[in-house]
JSON list of C-alpha atoms in Angstrom, two decimals:
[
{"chain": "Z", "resi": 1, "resn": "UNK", "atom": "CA", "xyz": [-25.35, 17.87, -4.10]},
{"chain": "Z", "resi": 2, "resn": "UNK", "atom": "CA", "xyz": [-21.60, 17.86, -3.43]},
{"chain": "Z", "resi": 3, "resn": "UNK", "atom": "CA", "xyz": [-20.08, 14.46, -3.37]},
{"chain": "Z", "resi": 4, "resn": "UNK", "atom": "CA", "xyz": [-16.92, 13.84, -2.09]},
{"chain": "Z", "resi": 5, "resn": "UNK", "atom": "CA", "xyz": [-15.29, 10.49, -3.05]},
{"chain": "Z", "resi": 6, "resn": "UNK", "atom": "CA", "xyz": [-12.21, 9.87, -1.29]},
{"chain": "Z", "resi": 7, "resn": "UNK", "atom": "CA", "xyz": [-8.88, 9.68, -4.10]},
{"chain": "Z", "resi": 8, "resn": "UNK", "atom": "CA", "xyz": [-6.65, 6.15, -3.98]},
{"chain": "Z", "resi": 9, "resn": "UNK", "atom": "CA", "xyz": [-3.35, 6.68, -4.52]},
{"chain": "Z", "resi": 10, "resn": "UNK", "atom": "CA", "xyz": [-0.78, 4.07, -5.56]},
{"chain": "Z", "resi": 11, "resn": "UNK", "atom": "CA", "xyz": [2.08, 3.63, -3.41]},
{"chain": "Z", "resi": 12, "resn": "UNK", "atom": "CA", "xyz": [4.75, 4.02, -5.97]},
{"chain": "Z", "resi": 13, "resn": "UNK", "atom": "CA", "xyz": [3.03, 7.81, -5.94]},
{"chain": "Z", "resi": 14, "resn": "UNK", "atom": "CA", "xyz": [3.27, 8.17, -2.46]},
{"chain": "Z", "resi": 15, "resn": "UNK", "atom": "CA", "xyz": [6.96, 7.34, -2.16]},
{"chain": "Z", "resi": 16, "resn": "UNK", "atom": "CA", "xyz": [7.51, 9.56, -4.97]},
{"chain": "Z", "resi": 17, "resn": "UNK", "atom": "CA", "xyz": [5.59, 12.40, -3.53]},
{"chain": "Z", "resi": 18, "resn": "UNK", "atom": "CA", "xyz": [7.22, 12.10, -0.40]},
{"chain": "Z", "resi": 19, "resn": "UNK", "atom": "CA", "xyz": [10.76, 11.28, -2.18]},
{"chain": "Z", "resi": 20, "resn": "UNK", "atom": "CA", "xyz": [10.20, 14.76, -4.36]},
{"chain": "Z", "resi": 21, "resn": "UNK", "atom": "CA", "xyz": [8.88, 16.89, -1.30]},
{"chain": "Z", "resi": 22, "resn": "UNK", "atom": "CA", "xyz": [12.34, 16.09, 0.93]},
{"chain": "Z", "resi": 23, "resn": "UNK", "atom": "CA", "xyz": [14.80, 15.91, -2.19]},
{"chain": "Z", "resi": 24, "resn": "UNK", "atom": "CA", "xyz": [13.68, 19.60, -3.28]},
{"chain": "Z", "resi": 25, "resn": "UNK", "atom": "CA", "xyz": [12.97, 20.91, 0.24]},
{"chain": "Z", "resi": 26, "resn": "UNK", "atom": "CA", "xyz": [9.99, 22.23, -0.98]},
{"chain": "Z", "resi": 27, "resn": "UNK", "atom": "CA", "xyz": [6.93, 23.81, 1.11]},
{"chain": "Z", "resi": 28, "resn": "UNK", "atom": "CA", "xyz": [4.80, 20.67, 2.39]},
{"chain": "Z", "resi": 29, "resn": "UNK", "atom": "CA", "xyz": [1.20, 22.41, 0.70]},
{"chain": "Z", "resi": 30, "resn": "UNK", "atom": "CA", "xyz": [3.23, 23.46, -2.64]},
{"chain": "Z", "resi": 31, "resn": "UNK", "atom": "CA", "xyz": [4.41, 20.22, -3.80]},
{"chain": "Z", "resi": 32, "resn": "UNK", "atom": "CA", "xyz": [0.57, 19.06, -2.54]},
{"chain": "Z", "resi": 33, "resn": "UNK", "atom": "CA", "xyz": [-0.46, 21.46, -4.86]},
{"chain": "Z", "resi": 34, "resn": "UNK", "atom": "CA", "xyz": [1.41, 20.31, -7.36]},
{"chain": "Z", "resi": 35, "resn": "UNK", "atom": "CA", "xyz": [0.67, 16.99, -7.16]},
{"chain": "Z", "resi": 36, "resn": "UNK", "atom": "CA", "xyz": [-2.97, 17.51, -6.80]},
{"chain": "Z", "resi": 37, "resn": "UNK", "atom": "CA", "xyz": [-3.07, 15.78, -3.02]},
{"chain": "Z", "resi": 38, "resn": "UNK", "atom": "CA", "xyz": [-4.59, 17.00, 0.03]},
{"chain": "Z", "resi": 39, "resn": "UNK", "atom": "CA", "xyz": [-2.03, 18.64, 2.21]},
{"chain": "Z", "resi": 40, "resn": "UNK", "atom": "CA", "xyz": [-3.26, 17.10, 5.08]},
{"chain": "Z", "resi": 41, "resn": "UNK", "atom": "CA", "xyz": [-2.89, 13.71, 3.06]},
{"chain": "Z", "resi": 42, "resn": "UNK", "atom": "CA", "xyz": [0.86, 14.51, 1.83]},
{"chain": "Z", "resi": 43, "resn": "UNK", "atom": "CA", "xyz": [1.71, 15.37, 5.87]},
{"chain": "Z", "resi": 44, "resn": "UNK", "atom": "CA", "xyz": [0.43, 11.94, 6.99]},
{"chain": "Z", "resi": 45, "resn": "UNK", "atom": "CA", "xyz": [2.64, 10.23, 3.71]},
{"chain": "Z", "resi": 46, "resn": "UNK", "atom": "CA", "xyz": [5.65, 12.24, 5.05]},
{"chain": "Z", "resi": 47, "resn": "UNK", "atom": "CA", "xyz": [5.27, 11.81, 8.24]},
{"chain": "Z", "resi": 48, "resn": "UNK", "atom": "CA", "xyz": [5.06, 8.03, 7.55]},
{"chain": "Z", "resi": 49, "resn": "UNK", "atom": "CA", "xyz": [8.24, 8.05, 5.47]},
{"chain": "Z", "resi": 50, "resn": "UNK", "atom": "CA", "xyz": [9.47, 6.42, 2.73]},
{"chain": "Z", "resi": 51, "resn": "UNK", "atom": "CA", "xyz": [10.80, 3.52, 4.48]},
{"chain": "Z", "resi": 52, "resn": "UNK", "atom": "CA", "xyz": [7.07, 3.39, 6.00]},
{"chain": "Z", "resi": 53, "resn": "UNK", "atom": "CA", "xyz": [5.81, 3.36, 2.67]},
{"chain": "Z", "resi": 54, "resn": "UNK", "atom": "CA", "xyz": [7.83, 0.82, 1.44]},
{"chain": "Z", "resi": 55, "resn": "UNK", "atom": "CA", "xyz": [7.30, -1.77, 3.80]},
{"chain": "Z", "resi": 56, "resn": "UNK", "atom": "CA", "xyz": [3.44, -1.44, 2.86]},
{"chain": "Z", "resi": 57, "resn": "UNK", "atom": "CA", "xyz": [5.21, -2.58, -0.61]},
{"chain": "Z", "resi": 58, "resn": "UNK", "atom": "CA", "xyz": [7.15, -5.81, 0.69]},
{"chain": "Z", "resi": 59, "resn": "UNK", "atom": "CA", "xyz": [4.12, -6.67, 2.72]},
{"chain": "Z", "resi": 60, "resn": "UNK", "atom": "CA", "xyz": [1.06, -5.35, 1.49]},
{"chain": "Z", "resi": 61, "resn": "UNK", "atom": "CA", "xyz": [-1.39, -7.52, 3.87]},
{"chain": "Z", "resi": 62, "resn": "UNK", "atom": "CA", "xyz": [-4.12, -6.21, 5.42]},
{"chain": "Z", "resi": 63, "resn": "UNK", "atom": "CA", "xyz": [-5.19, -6.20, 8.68]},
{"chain": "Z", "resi": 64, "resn": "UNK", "atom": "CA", "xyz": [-8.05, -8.18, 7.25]},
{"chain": "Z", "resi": 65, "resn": "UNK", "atom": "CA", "xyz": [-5.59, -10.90, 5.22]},
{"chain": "Z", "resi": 66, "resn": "UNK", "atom": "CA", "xyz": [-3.41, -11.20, 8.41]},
{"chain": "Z", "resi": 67, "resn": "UNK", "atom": "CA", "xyz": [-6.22, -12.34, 10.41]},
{"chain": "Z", "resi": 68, "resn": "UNK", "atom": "CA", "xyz": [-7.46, -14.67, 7.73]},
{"chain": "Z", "resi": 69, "resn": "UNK", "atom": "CA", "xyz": [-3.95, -16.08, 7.72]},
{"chain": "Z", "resi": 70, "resn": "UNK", "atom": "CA", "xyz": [-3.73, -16.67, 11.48]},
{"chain": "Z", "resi": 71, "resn": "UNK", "atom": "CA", "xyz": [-7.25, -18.19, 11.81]},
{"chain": "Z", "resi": 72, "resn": "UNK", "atom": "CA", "xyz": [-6.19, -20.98, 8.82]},
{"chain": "Z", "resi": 73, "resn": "UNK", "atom": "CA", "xyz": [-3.34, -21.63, 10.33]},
{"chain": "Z", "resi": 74, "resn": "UNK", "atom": "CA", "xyz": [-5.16, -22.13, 14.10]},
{"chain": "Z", "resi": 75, "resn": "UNK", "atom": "CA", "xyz": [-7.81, -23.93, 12.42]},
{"chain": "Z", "resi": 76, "resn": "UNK", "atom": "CA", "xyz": [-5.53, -25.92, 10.60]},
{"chain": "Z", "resi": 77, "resn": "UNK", "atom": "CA", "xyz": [-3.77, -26.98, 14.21]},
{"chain": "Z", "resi": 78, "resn": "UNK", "atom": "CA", "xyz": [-7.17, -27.51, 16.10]},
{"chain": "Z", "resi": 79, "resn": "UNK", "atom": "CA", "xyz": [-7.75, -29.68, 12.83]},
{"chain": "Z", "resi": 80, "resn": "UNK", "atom": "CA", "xyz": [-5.41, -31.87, 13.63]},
{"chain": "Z", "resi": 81, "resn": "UNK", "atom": "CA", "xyz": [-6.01, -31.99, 17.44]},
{"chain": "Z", "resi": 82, "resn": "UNK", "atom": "CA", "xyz": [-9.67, -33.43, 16.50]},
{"chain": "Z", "resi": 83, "resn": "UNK", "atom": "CA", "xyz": [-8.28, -35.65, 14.53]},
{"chain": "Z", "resi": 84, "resn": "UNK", "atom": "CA", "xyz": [-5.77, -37.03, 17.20]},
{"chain": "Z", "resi": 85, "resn": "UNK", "atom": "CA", "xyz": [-8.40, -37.63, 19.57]},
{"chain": "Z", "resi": 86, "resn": "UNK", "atom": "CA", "xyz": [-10.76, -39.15, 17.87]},
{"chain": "Z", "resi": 87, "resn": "UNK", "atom": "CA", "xyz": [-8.03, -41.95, 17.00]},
{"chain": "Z", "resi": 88, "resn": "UNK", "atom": "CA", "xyz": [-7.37, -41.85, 21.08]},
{"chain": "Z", "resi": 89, "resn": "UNK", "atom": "CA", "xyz": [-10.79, -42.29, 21.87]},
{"chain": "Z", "resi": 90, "resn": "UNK", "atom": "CA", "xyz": [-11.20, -45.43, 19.06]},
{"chain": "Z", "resi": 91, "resn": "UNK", "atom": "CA", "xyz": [-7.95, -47.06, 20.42]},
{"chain": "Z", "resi": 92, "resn": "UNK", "atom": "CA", "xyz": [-9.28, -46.47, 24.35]},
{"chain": "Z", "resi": 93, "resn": "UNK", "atom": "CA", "xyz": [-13.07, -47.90, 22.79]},
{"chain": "Z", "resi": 94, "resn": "UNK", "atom": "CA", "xyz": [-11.70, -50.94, 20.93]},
{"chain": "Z", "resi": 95, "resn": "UNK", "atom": "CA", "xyz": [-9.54, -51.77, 24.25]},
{"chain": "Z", "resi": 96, "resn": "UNK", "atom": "CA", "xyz": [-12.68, -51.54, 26.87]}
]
């Protein structure tokens, strides 16, 4: 059987790939070559950019992690809601 396991490539590599490929003008599938990457992998890192690239390095979130984020920080505000209105509700109770 042929398994194919998919390669993981640090992002340092990809903005030097992509750094080497437009500094030498080079032929996109050559410097894949090279570099043992998929062309088809080396277009989409190109075609991304380097400036693409590194903003994956200043905020290297996921999707996932940004959602996580959001939903602590909603249920830390509906948190607090609760907790105001159960204090209204004792104050209106101990006044009845």
């Amino acid at each position: 059987m042929n398994s194919h396991k998919r390669k993981s490539y640090s992002l340092a590599f990809k903005i030097q790939a992509v750094e080497r490929y437009l500094e030498n003008e080079e032929n996109l599938k050559a410097t894949a070559a090279e570099l043992d990457v998929h062309p088809a992998t080396m277009k989409h890192w190109v075609q991304k950019g380097v400036d693409g690239l590194r903003e994956q390095l200043v905020s290297p979130l996921s999707s996932q992690e940004i959602e996580i984020k959001r939903l602590k920080k909603e249920l830390g505000r509906l948190t607090e809601e609760n907790e105001i209105l159960k204090k209204a509700a004792r104050m209106f109770a101990a006044q009845g």
